[in-house]
CSV table of C-alpha atoms and ligand atoms in Angstrom, one decimal:
chain,number,residue,atom,x,y,z
A,1000,MET,CA,-32.5,25.3,-20.9
A,1001,HIS,CA,-35.1,23.9,-19.5
A,1002,SER,CA,-36.3,20.6,-22.3
A,1003,TYR,CA,-35.3,17.7,-20.0
A,1004,PRO,CA,-32.7,16.2,-19.4
A,1005,GLU,CA,-30.2,19.5,-19.5
A,1006,ALA,CA,-32.9,21.3,-16.6
A,1007,ALA,CA,-32.0,18.2,-14.7
A,1008,VAL,CA,-28.4,18.3,-15.6
A,1009,THR,CA,-28.2,22.2,-14.9
A,1010,TYR,CA,-29.8,21.1,-11.6
A,1011,ALA,CA,-27.3,17.8,-10.4
A,1012,ASP,CA,-24.4,19.8,-11.1
A,1013,PHE,CA,-25.9,22.9,-9.0
A,1014,ARG,CA,-26.7,20.5,-6.3
A,1015,SER,CA,-23.7,18.5,-6.4
A,1016,TRP,CA,-21.3,22.6,-5.9
A,1017,ILE,CA,-24.4,22.9,-2.9
A,1018,TRP,CA,-23.4,19.6,-0.9
A,1019,SER,CA,-19.9,20.6,-1.8
A,1020,CYS,CA,-21.0,22.6,1.0
A,1021,GLY,CA,-22.8,20.2,3.3
A,1022,ILE,CA,-26.0,20.6,1.9
A,1023,THR,CA,-28.2,19.2,0.3
A,1024,SER,CA,-31.5,19.2,-2.0
A,1025,ASP,CA,-34.4,17.1,-1.2
A,1026,SER,CA,-37.6,17.0,-4.0
A,1027,ARG,CA,-39.5,18.9,-2.4
A,1028,GLY,CA,-37.5,22.4,-3.4
A,1029,LEU,CA,-33.3,23.5,-2.1
A,1030,VAL,CA,-34.0,22.0,1.4
A,1031,CYS,CA,-30.3,22.7,4.0
A,1032,GLU,CA,-29.8,19.2,5.4
A,1033,PRO,CA,-26.9,18.4,7.5
A,1034,LYS,CA,-24.3,16.2,6.5
A,1035,ALA,CA,-24.7,12.5,5.8
A,1036,SER,CA,-22.1,12.1,8.3
A,1037,SER,CA,-25.0,13.4,11.2
A,1038,GLU,CA,-26.8,10.8,10.3
A,1039,SER,CA,-26.7,7.7,12.8
A,1040,GLU,CA,-25.1,4.3,11.7
A,1041,MET,CA,-28.7,3.2,12.3
A,1042,GLU,CA,-30.4,4.9,10.0
A,1043,ILE,CA,-28.0,3.9,7.5
A,1044,GLN,CA,-28.3,0.8,7.9
A,1045,ALA,CA,-32.2,1.2,8.0
A,1046,ARG,CA,-31.9,2.4,4.6
A,1047,TRP,CA,-29.4,-0.5,3.3
A,1048,PHE,CA,-31.4,-2.3,4.3
A,1049,GLY,CA,-34.6,-0.6,2.9
A,1050,GLY,CA,-33.3,-0.6,-0.3
A,1051,GLU,CA,-32.9,2.3,-0.6
A,1052,PHE,CA,-29.6,2.3,-2.2
A,1053,GLY,CA,-30.3,0.1,-4.4
A,1054,ARG,CA,-28.8,-4.0,-4.7
A,1055,SER,CA,-25.8,-3.3,-7.8
A,1056,PHE,CA,-22.7,-1.4,-6.7
A,1057,THR,CA,-19.3,-1.5,-7.4
A,1058,GLY,CA,-16.7,-2.6,-5.7
A,1059,THR,CA,-13.7,-0.3,-4.3
A,1060,ASP,CA,-11.5,-2.4,-6.6
A,1061,GLY,CA,-13.9,-2.1,-9.0
A,1062,GLU,CA,-16.0,-5.2,-8.7
A,1063,LYS,CA,-19.4,-6.3,-9.9
A,1064,ILE,CA,-21.6,-6.5,-6.5
A,1065,GLU,CA,-24.8,-7.1,-6.5
A,1066,ILE,CA,-27.1,-8.0,-3.6
A,1067,VAL,CA,-29.2,-10.8,-4.3
A,1068,GLN,CA,-30.3,-11.3,-1.1
A,1069,PHE,CA,-29.8,-8.3,2.0
A,1070,GLY,CA,-30.5,-11.2,5.2
A,1071,HIS,CA,-31.7,-10.4,8.6
A,1072,TRP,CA,-31.0,-7.5,11.2
A,1073,ASN,CA,-28.9,-9.3,13.6
A,1074,ARG,CA,-29.9,-9.5,17.0
A,1075,ALA,CA,-26.9,-9.8,18.4
A,1076,ALA,CA,-23.3,-9.2,19.0
A,1077,GLY,CA,-21.5,-9.4,15.3
A,1078,PRO,CA,-21.7,-8.3,11.7
A,1079,ASP,CA,-24.9,-6.1,11.6
A,1080,PHE,CA,-26.6,-7.9,9.0
A,1081,THR,CA,-26.4,-12.0,8.4
A,1082,GLU,CA,-27.9,-14.4,6.6
A,1083,CYS,CA,-26.9,-12.7,3.2
A,1084,ALA,CA,-26.1,-13.5,-0.8
A,1085,VAL,CA,-24.1,-11.5,-2.4
A,1086,ARG,CA,-22.5,-12.0,-6.2
A,1087,ILE,CA,-19.5,-10.5,-6.9
A,1088,ASP,CA,-18.1,-10.7,-10.4
A,1089,GLY,CA,-20.7,-13.2,-11.5
A,1090,GLU,CA,-19.9,-15.6,-7.6
A,1091,LEU,CA,-22.6,-16.7,-5.5
A,1092,LYS,CA,-21.3,-16.4,-2.0
A,1093,SER,CA,-23.4,-16.4,1.4
A,1094,GLY,CA,-22.5,-14.8,4.7
A,1095,PRO,CA,-22.6,-11.8,6.7
A,1096,ILE,CA,-22.3,-7.6,5.6
A,1097,GLU,CA,-21.5,-5.4,7.8
A,1098,LEU,CA,-21.9,-1.9,7.3
A,1099,ASP,CA,-19.8,0.9,9.5
A,1100,LEU,CA,-19.7,4.7,8.7
A,1101,ASP,CA,-16.1,5.5,8.4
A,1102,VAL,CA,-14.0,1.6,6.5
A,1103,ARG,CA,-11.8,2.4,9.2
A,1104,ASP,CA,-14.2,1.6,12.0
A,1105,TRP,CA,-13.8,-1.9,11.1
A,1106,GLU,CA,-10.8,-2.0,12.7
A,1107,SER,CA,-10.7,0.3,15.0
A,1108,HIS,CA,-14.4,-1.8,16.3
A,1109,GLY,CA,-12.4,-4.5,16.8
A,1110,HIS,CA,-14.0,-6.6,13.6
A,1111,GLY,CA,-9.8,-7.8,12.5
A,1112,ASN,CA,-9.8,-9.8,15.2
A,1113,ASN,CA,-13.5,-11.3,16.2
A,1114,PRO,CA,-13.7,-14.3,14.5
A,1115,ALA,CA,-17.0,-13.5,14.3
A,1116,PHE,CA,-16.9,-12.1,11.5
A,1117,GLU,CA,-14.9,-13.6,9.9
A,1118,SER,CA,-16.9,-15.1,7.3
A,1119,THR,CA,-18.3,-11.5,7.0
A,1120,VAL,CA,-18.2,-11.2,2.4
A,1121,LEU,CA,-19.0,-7.6,2.0
A,1122,HIS,CA,-18.3,-3.8,4.2
A,1123,VAL,CA,-20.7,-1.4,3.4
A,1124,PHE,CA,-19.0,2.0,4.2
A,1125,THR,CA,-20.4,5.4,3.9
A,1126,ASP,CA,-16.7,7.4,4.3
A,1127,GLY,CA,-13.3,6.8,4.6
A,1128,PRO,CA,-9.5,8.6,4.7
A,1129,SER,CA,-9.4,10.8,1.6
A,1130,LEU,CA,-6.7,9.7,0.1
A,1131,ASN,CA,-5.0,6.1,1.7
A,1132,ARG,CA,-7.0,3.5,0.4
A,1133,PHE,CA,-7.7,0.9,3.7
A,1134,TYR,CA,-8.3,-2.7,3.5
A,1135,THR,CA,-10.9,-4.2,5.6
A,1136,ARG,CA,-9.4,-8.3,6.3
A,1137,SER,CA,-10.5,-10.8,8.6
A,1138,LEU,CA,-9.0,-12.4,10.9
A,1139,ALA,CA,-7.4,-14.9,9.0
A,1140,HIS,CA,-6.6,-12.3,7.2
A,1141,ARG,CA,-9.0,-12.6,4.3
A,1142,LYS,CA,-9.6,-10.2,2.0
A,1143,ILE,CA,-13.3,-8.3,2.5
A,1144,VAL,CA,-15.2,-7.2,-0.7
A,1145,GLN,CA,-16.1,-3.6,0.1
A,1146,VAL,CA,-18.4,-1.1,-1.3
A,1147,GLN,CA,-18.8,2.7,-0.4
A,1148,LEU,CA,-21.7,3.8,-0.7
A,1149,PRO,CA,-21.6,6.2,-4.0
A,1150,GLN,CA,-24.6,8.4,-2.2
A,1151,TYR,CA,-22.0,9.1,0.2
A,1152,ALA,CA,-19.1,9.3,-1.7
A,1153,TRP,CA,-19.0,13.3,-2.0
A,1154,SER,CA,-19.1,13.4,2.3
A,1155,GLN,CA,-15.2,12.4,2.6
A,1156,GLY,CA,-14.4,15.1,5.1
A,1157,PRO,CA,-11.3,17.5,4.8
A,1158,PRO,CA,-7.8,15.2,4.3
A,1159,ASP,CA,-6.6,14.0,6.9
A,1160,PHE,CA,-3.6,16.0,6.8
A,1161,LEU,CA,-5.7,19.0,5.6
A,1162,PRO,CA,-2.1,21.9,6.6
A,1163,GLU,CA,-0.4,20.3,3.5
A,1164,ALA,CA,-3.0,19.7,0.7
A,1165,PHE,CA,-3.4,22.9,-0.5
A,1166,PRO,CA,-1.8,23.6,-4.1
A,1167,GLY,CA,1.2,24.9,-3.3
A,1168,ARG,CA,3.1,28.9,-3.8
A,1169,CYS,CA,4.9,27.1,-7.2
A,1170,VAL,CA,1.8,26.0,-8.8
A,1171,ALA,CA,1.4,29.0,-10.9
A,1172,PRO,CA,5.7,28.9,-11.5
A,1173,LEU,CA,5.5,25.7,-12.3
A,1174,ALA,CA,2.4,25.9,-15.0
A,1175,SER,CA,4.3,28.1,-16.5
A,1176,MET,CA,7.0,26.2,-17.4
A,1177,ASN,CA,6.1,23.5,-20.7
A,1178,ASP,CA,6.4,20.3,-20.2
A,1179,ASP,CA,10.4,19.5,-21.3
A,1180,GLU,CA,11.2,22.1,-18.6
A,1181,VAL,CA,9.2,20.1,-16.0
A,1182,ALA,CA,10.3,17.0,-16.9
A,1183,SER,CA,13.7,17.1,-16.9
A,1184,LEU,CA,13.7,19.4,-12.9
A,1185,LEU,CA,12.0,16.3,-12.3
A,1186,LEU,CA,14.1,13.9,-14.1
A,1187,SER,CA,17.3,15.9,-11.8
A,1188,ALA,CA,15.5,15.7,-8.9
A,1189,SER,CA,15.1,11.5,-9.3
A,1190,GLN,CA,19.2,11.4,-10.2
A,1191,TYR,CA,20.1,13.1,-7.1
A,1192,ARG,CA,17.7,10.8,-5.4
A,1193,LEU,CA,19.0,7.7,-6.3
A,1194,HIS,CA,22.3,9.0,-5.7
A,1195,GLN,CA,21.9,9.3,-2.0
A,1196,LYS,CA,20.7,6.1,-2.2
A,1197,THR,CA,23.4,4.8,-4.0
A,1198,VAL,CA,25.7,6.3,-1.0
A,1199,ARG,CA,23.7,4.6,1.8
A,1200,LEU,CA,23.7,1.6,0.4
A,1201,GLU,CA,27.8,1.2,0.0
A,1202,VAL,CA,28.0,3.0,3.3
A,1203,MET,CA,25.8,0.3,4.6
A,1204,SER,CA,28.1,-2.2,2.4
A,1205,ASP,CA,31.0,-0.5,4.0
A,1206,SER,CA,29.5,-1.0,7.9
A,1207,THR,CA,28.9,-4.7,7.4
A,1208,HIS,CA,28.8,-6.5,4.1
A,1209,PRO,CA,27.5,-6.4,1.0
A,1210,GLU,CA,25.8,-9.0,1.1
A,1211,GLN,CA,24.4,-7.9,4.2
A,1212,ALA,CA,23.6,-4.3,2.8
A,1213,LEU,CA,21.8,-6.2,-0.1
A,1214,PHE,CA,19.4,-8.1,1.9
A,1215,GLN,CA,18.5,-5.6,4.8
A,1216,GLY,CA,17.4,-3.6,1.8
A,1217,LEU,CA,15.6,-6.6,-0.3
A,1218,ALA,CA,14.0,-6.6,3.1
A,1219,GLU,CA,13.2,-2.6,3.5
A,1220,ALA,CA,11.3,-2.8,0.2
A,1221,LEU,CA,9.5,-5.5,1.2
A,1222,GLY,CA,8.0,-3.8,4.6
A,1223,PHE,CA,7.3,-1.6,2.6
A,1224,ARG,CA,5.9,1.7,4.3
A,1225,SER,CA,4.1,0.8,7.3
A,1226,ASN,CA,6.8,-2.9,8.4
A,1227,LYS,CA,10.0,-1.2,6.6
A,1228,THR,CA,11.7,-0.1,10.3
A,1229,ALA,CA,10.2,-4.0,10.8
A,1230,MET,CA,12.2,-5.4,8.0
A,1231,ALA,CA,14.7,-4.4,8.4
A,1232,VAL,CA,15.9,-4.6,12.6
A,1233,LEU,CA,14.1,-8.0,11.1
A,1234,ALA,CA,17.3,-8.6,8.8
A,1235,GLN,CA,19.5,-7.2,11.5
A,1236,ARG,CA,19.1,-9.8,13.7
A,1237,CYS,CA,19.2,-12.9,11.5
A,1238,PRO,CA,22.3,-11.6,9.6
A,1239,ILE,CA,22.3,-13.3,5.9
A,1240,ARG,CA,25.4,-15.4,6.8
A,1241,GLU,CA,24.3,-16.8,9.6
A,1242,LEU,CA,20.9,-17.9,7.7
A,1243,ARG,CA,23.2,-19.2,4.2
A,1244,LYS,CA,24.3,-21.9,6.9
A,1245,MET,CA,21.4,-23.0,7.6
A,1246,ASP,CA,18.7,-25.2,6.0
A,1247,SER,CA,15.5,-24.1,4.7
A,1248,ILE,CA,13.4,-25.0,7.7
A,1249,GLU,CA,16.0,-24.1,9.8
A,1250,ARG,CA,16.1,-21.1,8.7
A,1251,GLU,CA,12.5,-19.9,8.5
A,1252,ALA,CA,12.3,-21.3,11.9
A,1253,ARG,CA,14.8,-18.0,12.3
A,1254,LEU,CA,13.4,-15.7,10.7
A,1255,PHE,CA,9.2,-16.2,11.7
A,1256,GLY,CA,11.0,-16.9,15.7
A,1257,ALA,CA,12.6,-13.9,15.5
A,1258,ALA,CA,10.1,-12.1,14.1
A,1259,GLY,CA,7.8,-12.9,16.9
A,1260,PHE,CA,4.8,-15.1,14.9
A,1261,LEU,CA,5.8,-18.2,16.3
A,1262,ASP,CA,4.2,-17.9,19.7
A,1263,ARG,CA,2.8,-21.2,21.3
A,1264,GLU,CA,-0.9,-20.3,21.3
A,1265,ILE,CA,-0.9,-20.3,17.7
A,1266,PHE,CA,0.7,-23.4,17.6
A,1267,GLU,CA,-1.5,-25.0,19.8
A,1268,THR,CA,-5.0,-22.9,19.4
A,1269,LYS,CA,-5.0,-21.0,16.4
A,1270,ALA,CA,-3.7,-22.2,13.5
A,1271,GLN,CA,-5.7,-24.4,10.7
A,1272,GLN,CA,-5.3,-28.1,10.2
A,1273,GLU,CA,-3.5,-27.3,7.2
A,1274,SER,CA,-0.9,-24.9,9.0
A,1275,ARG,CA,-0.3,-27.1,11.2
A,1276,ARG,CA,2.4,-29.9,9.9
A,1277,TYR,CA,3.9,-26.7,8.7
A,1278,LEU,CA,4.3,-24.9,11.9
A,1279,ARG,CA,5.3,-28.5,13.7
A,1280,GLU,CA,8.1,-28.2,11.8
A,1281,LEU,CA,8.9,-24.7,12.2
A,1282,TRP,CA,8.8,-25.5,15.7
A,1283,ASP,CA,10.9,-28.6,16.5
A,1284,ARG,CA,13.9,-26.1,14.8
A,1285,TRP,CA,13.1,-23.2,16.8
A,1286,TRP,CA,13.0,-24.1,20.6
A,1287,LYS,CA,16.7,-25.4,20.3
A,1288,ILE,CA,17.0,-21.7,19.0
A,1289,ARG,CA,14.6,-19.4,20.7
A,1290,GLY,CA,17.0,-19.4,23.9
A,1291,THR,CA,20.2,-17.4,21.9
A,1292,VAL,CA,17.4,-15.5,19.6
A,1293,GLU,CA,14.1,-14.5,21.2
A,1294,PRO,CA,14.1,-11.0,22.2
A,1295,SER,CA,12.0,-9.8,25.2
A,1296,GLY,CA,8.6,-8.1,25.4
A,1297,LYS,CA,10.0,-5.1,25.2
A,1298,ARG,CA,13.1,-5.6,22.1
A,1299,ALA,CA,10.1,-7.6,20.7
A,1300,ILE,CA,9.6,-6.1,16.8
A,1301,PRO,CA,6.8,-3.7,16.7
A,1302,TRP,CA,4.6,-5.4,13.3
A,1303,SER,CA,1.7,-2.8,12.0
A,1304,PHE,CA,-1.1,-5.4,10.6
A,1305,SER,CA,-3.5,-2.8,10.4
A,1306,GLY,CA,-4.5,-1.1,7.0
A,1307,ASN,CA,-2.4,-3.8,4.8
A,1308,ARG,CA,-3.6,-5.1,1.8
A,1309,PRO,CA,-3.7,-8.9,2.8
A,1310,LEU,CA,-1.7,-10.1,0.2
A,1311,ASN,CA,1.4,-7.4,2.8
A,1312,HIS,CA,0.8,-9.5,5.5
A,1313,PRO,CA,3.9,-9.1,8.3
A,1314,GLN,CA,4.1,-12.9,7.7
A,1315,ARG,CA,4.1,-12.9,4.3
A,1316,ARG,CA,6.7,-10.4,3.7
A,1317,VAL,CA,8.6,-12.8,6.5
A,1318,GLY,CA,7.6,-15.8,4.3
A,1319,ALA,CA,8.9,-13.8,1.1
A,1320,LEU,CA,11.7,-13.0,2.4
A,1321,ALA,CA,12.8,-16.6,3.3
A,1322,ALA,CA,12.5,-17.5,-0.4
A,1323,LEU,CA,14.6,-14.9,-1.6
A,1324,VAL,CA,18.0,-16.3,0.9
A,1325,GLU,CA,16.7,-19.6,-0.5
A,1326,GLN,CA,17.6,-18.3,-3.6
A,1327,TRP,CA,19.9,-16.0,-3.1
A,1328,PRO,CA,22.7,-18.1,-5.2
A,1329,SER,CA,21.5,-16.3,-8.4
A,1330,LEU,CA,20.0,-13.2,-6.5
A,1331,ARG,CA,24.0,-12.1,-5.7
A,1332,PRO,CA,25.3,-12.3,-9.5
A,1333,LEU,CA,22.3,-9.0,-10.2
A,1334,TRP,CA,24.4,-7.4,-7.2
A,1335,GLU,CA,27.8,-8.2,-8.6
A,1336,SER,CA,28.5,-8.0,-12.1
A,1337,PRO,CA,26.6,-5.7,-14.9
A,1338,VAL,CA,23.4,-7.5,-16.4
A,1339,ASN,CA,22.2,-6.3,-19.4
A,1340,ASN,CA,17.9,-5.1,-18.6
A,1341,LEU,CA,18.3,-5.6,-15.4
A,1342,GLU,CA,14.3,-5.3,-14.6
A,1343,LYS,CA,14.0,-8.6,-17.3
A,1344,HIS,CA,16.0,-10.1,-14.7
A,1345,VAL,CA,14.3,-9.2,-11.7
A,1346,ASN,CA,11.6,-9.7,-13.2
A,1347,ASN,CA,11.9,-12.9,-13.7
A,1348,PHE,CA,13.7,-14.1,-10.8
A,1349,VAL,CA,10.4,-13.0,-8.9
A,1350,LYS,CA,8.2,-14.9,-11.1
A,1351,ASN,CA,9.6,-17.9,-9.9
A,1352,LEU,CA,9.7,-17.4,-6.8
A,1353,ALA,CA,7.7,-19.9,-5.0
A,1354,HIS,CA,7.5,-22.1,-2.0
A,1355,PRO,CA,5.9,-24.5,-0.7
A,1356,PHE,CA,3.2,-23.0,1.7
A,1357,TRP,CA,3.3,-19.7,1.3
A,1358,ILE,CA,2.4,-19.9,-2.2
A,1359,HIS,CA,-0.6,-20.4,-0.8
A,1360,HIS,CA,-1.5,-18.5,2.6
A,1361,TYR,CA,-1.9,-14.7,3.8
A,1362,THR,CA,-0.7,-15.8,7.2
A,1363,LEU,CA,0.2,-18.7,9.4
A,1364,GLN,CA,-3.1,-19.7,10.5
A,1365,ALA,CA,-5.3,-19.1,7.9
A,1366,ARG,CA,-6.9,-21.6,5.2
A,1367,PRO,CA,-5.1,-21.9,2.5
A,1368,SER,CA,-6.0,-20.2,-0.2
A,1369,ASP,CA,-7.8,-21.2,-4.3
A,1370,ARG,CA,-5.6,-19.8,-6.1
A,1371,PRO,CA,-1.6,-19.6,-5.7
A,1372,LEU,CA,-0.7,-15.8,-4.0
A,1373,ARG,CA,1.9,-15.0,-5.8
A,1374,LEU,CA,4.8,-14.2,-3.5
A,1375,ILE,CA,6.2,-11.0,-4.6
A,1376,GLY,CA,4.1,-8.4,-5.9
A,1377,GLN,CA,5.1,-5.7,-9.1
A,1378,ASP,CA,5.3,-2.5,-6.5
A,1379,ARG,CA,6.7,-4.5,-4.2
A,1380,LEU,CA,8.8,-5.8,-7.5
A,1381,ARG,CA,9.3,-2.1,-8.7
A,1382,ASP,CA,10.6,-1.0,-5.1
A,1383,MET,CA,13.1,-3.3,-5.1
A,1384,LEU,CA,14.4,-2.4,-7.6
A,1385,GLY,CA,14.0,1.5,-7.1
A,1386,ASN,CA,15.6,0.8,-4.0
A,1387,VAL,CA,18.2,-1.5,-4.1
A,1388,VAL,CA,19.2,-3.0,-7.3
A,1389,PHE,CA,19.3,0.2,-9.5
A,1390,PRO,CA,20.4,1.7,-6.8
A,1391,GLY,CA,24.0,-0.8,-5.8
A,1392,ALA,CA,24.0,-1.7,-9.8
A,1393,ILE,CA,24.2,2.6,-10.4
A,1394,GLY,CA,27.7,2.6,-8.3
A,1395,ARG,CA,29.1,0.0,-11.5
A,1396,ASN,CA,27.6,0.9,-14.4
A,1397,GLU,CA,27.1,4.3,-15.2
A,1398,SER,CA,24.9,3.1,-18.0
A,1399,ILE,CA,22.5,2.0,-16.5
A,1400,TRP,CA,20.8,5.2,-16.2
A,1401,ASP,CA,18.9,5.3,-19.3
A,1402,GLU,CA,17.5,1.3,-18.3
A,1403,PHE,CA,16.4,3.8,-15.1
A,1404,LEU,CA,14.5,6.1,-17.1
A,1405,THR,CA,12.1,3.3,-18.2
A,1406,LEU,CA,10.8,2.0,-15.3
A,1407,ARG,CA,7.1,3.0,-14.8
A,1408,LYS,CA,5.0,4.0,-11.9
A,1409,VAL,CA,4.3,2.5,-8.8
A,1410,ASP,CA,0.4,2.3,-7.1
A,1411,SER,CA,-0.5,6.0,-6.3
A,1412,ASN,CA,0.6,6.5,-2.5
A,1413,GLN,CA,-0.6,9.3,0.1
A,1414,LYS,CA,3.2,10.8,-0.4
A,1415,LEU,CA,2.6,11.3,-4.3
A,1416,ARG,CA,-0.5,12.8,-4.3
A,1417,ARG,CA,-0.1,15.5,-1.8
A,1418,ALA,CA,2.9,16.1,-3.8
A,1419,SER,CA,1.5,15.8,-6.8
A,1420,LEU,CA,-1.3,18.4,-5.6
A,1421,ARG,CA,0.6,20.4,-4.2
A,1422,LEU,CA,3.2,21.4,-6.9
A,1423,PHE,CA,0.5,21.2,-10.3
A,1424,GLY,CA,-2.5,22.4,-8.6
A,1425,PRO,CA,-6.1,21.3,-9.7
A,1426,ASP,CA,-3.9,20.0,-12.6
A,1427,ARG,CA,-5.1,16.7,-13.1
A,1428,GLU,CA,-3.7,15.9,-17.1
A,1429,ARG,CA,0.0,17.3,-15.4
A,1430,GLN,CA,-0.3,15.0,-12.2
A,1431,LYS,CA,-0.8,12.0,-15.0
A,1432,LEU,CA,1.9,13.1,-16.9
A,1433,PHE,CA,4.2,13.6,-14.2
A,1434,THR,CA,3.8,10.4,-12.0
A,1435,SER,CA,3.8,7.8,-15.1
A,1436,TYR,CA,7.6,6.9,-14.5
A,1437,TYR,CA,8.8,5.4,-11.7
A,1438,HIS,CA,11.5,8.2,-12.6
A,1439,GLN,CA,9.2,11.3,-12.4
A,1440,GLN,CA,7.9,9.8,-9.3
A,1441,GLN,CA,11.3,10.0,-7.0
A,1442,GLY,CA,11.9,13.3,-8.5
A,1443,LEU,CA,8.1,14.7,-7.0
A,1444,LEU,CA,9.2,12.6,-3.6
A,1445,GLN,CA,12.3,14.4,-3.6
A,1446,ILE,CA,11.2,17.7,-4.2
A,1447,TYR,CA,7.8,17.5,-1.6
A,1448,GLN,CA,10.9,16.0,1.5
A,1449,ASP,CA,12.9,18.8,0.3
A,1450,PHE,CA,11.0,22.2,0.2
A,1451,CYS,CA,8.1,21.6,1.4
A,1452,LEU,CA,8.7,19.4,4.2
A,1453,GLU,CA,11.5,22.2,5.1
A,1454,ASP,CA,8.8,24.5,4.9
A,1455,LEU,CA,6.8,25.5,8.5
A,1456,SER,CA,5.9,28.8,6.1
A,1457,GLU,CA,2.4,27.5,4.6
A,1458,CYS,CA,4.7,28.0,1.4
A,1459,SER,CA,5.4,32.0,1.7
A,1460,HIS,CA,9.2,31.8,2.9
A,1461,CYS,CA,9.6,29.0,0.5
A,1462,PRO,CA,13.2,29.1,-1.7
A,1463,PHE,CA,11.6,27.1,-4.5
A,1464,PRO,CA,8.9,28.7,-6.9
A,1465,GLU,CA,12.0,31.8,-7.3
A,1466,GLN,CA,14.3,28.9,-8.0
A,1467,LEU,CA,12.1,27.8,-11.0
A,1468,ARG,CA,12.2,30.6,-13.0
A,1469,GLN,CA,16.2,30.0,-12.3
A,1470,TRP,CA,15.9,26.6,-13.5
A,1471,GLN,CA,13.8,27.5,-16.2
A,1472,HIS,CA,16.0,30.5,-17.1
A,1473,ASN,CA,18.6,28.6,-17.1
A,1474,ALA,CA,17.5,25.4,-19.4
A,1475,SER,CA,15.9,27.6,-21.9
A,1476,ARG,CA,19.5,29.0,-22.1
A,1477,SER,CA,21.6,26.0,-22.5
A,1478,LYS,CA,19.1,24.9,-25.3
A,1479,SER,CA,19.6,27.7,-27.2
A,1480,ALA,CA,23.4,27.3,-26.7
A,1481,GLY,CA,22.7,23.4,-28.1
B,1911,SF4,S1,6.6,25.2,0.7
B,1911,SF4,FE1,7.4,26.0,-1.8
B,1911,SF4,S2,7.9,23.8,-2.7
B,1911,SF4,FE2,6.2,23.2,-1.7
B,1911,SF4,S3,4.5,23.6,-2.5
B,1911,SF4,FE3,5.1,25.6,-0.6
B,1911,SF4,S4,5.8,26.6,-2.5
B,1911,SF4,FE4,5.7,24.9,-3.4
């Protein structure tokens, strides 16, 4: 037990438990220390600059990071350290480094809108939201590589939604169900959810036009959670039947202008040289229609800019929407007639989607990126399929349900993590097993919506656990009957 390194491992286990209580040990033995969050930013910066945390790190996206040069303390405004050199995945980069206590400080301190932080090469932090991913982006919406100091990873505070984040009363009955029973429960819940989406699209089609329902549905899927409503409003203010009558540049002028992205300041003072030609083309058309389209101040579309992946900047989402409309004739048949292998068709369609400007730009103002950027990534594609294409198609062809079941999962998000924690507790294996496919994720979200979000009693009055026994009973009866 005392041989090397068993004793150290035993102590390390003990230490990690102690740390979870906010108490640490040091080389002198067991010493109670405050949690790291009580250290000031400057103390941690000093430890960083002094090399106390080492030189080699792993970025939040798995990048291999080596600090070649810690640079200099900045004595003026701007990032904390200047003239630093960092090797990221083998590529040497130079520029400032910013160190914050919380990753969200980047936005709350206004760095994301401050040109002085534009060339930052690394954002180092100790803490952040425990379930949400928070991206660091520059004014030009360039993604800045992040490092969470591993020494502080344990110090994350309680989940931001603590009242809802505990394992629920249904963990035990779910654990007593076998995998097939749980799978069938999720499958049923997901089918119910899909049907709700089909009904919604049908109602929207009846109220407006099938093409407009499709257009709005796709716009919402492109907007993701944070800009779903904003994109829906944009699609409503720029109806597809009007956009289809316009040539490409007029259509884009209409979309970007209605979105509120064509203010004169961007064009005249902020845009990079490379972007000005495109903006000039948009402006030449926009000023002619502006008077009849531009919303007044308080009617402007409220976009959410912070915390999104750079690729999901709202301007890129509008660019992707414009590209979809450009290819509308090849998209419409997917909606109108039965198609075998919908996923493959939509995948090919999205892969071939291009736009001369948006294939290289994060925003209207930014410099071109070195590499081409996909207009629609895998997760947006999956949401377009799951929220619009399949719900629309299944109304005409019920046999595509089997195809729906083969759609792979999307990246986890806060709601999904919350749902799987509440239903499966700490059972990681089951959390993983039952979030591998899109329909399973949808089933989980449906149960969460139907029961967890309806419950105001911290589970004690929720009927779901008792109903599970009934579900189990029914499942075993139908199995023996089969
Ligand atoms: S509210 Fe109901 S479904 Fe949600 S975790 Fe509690 S018991 Fe489970």
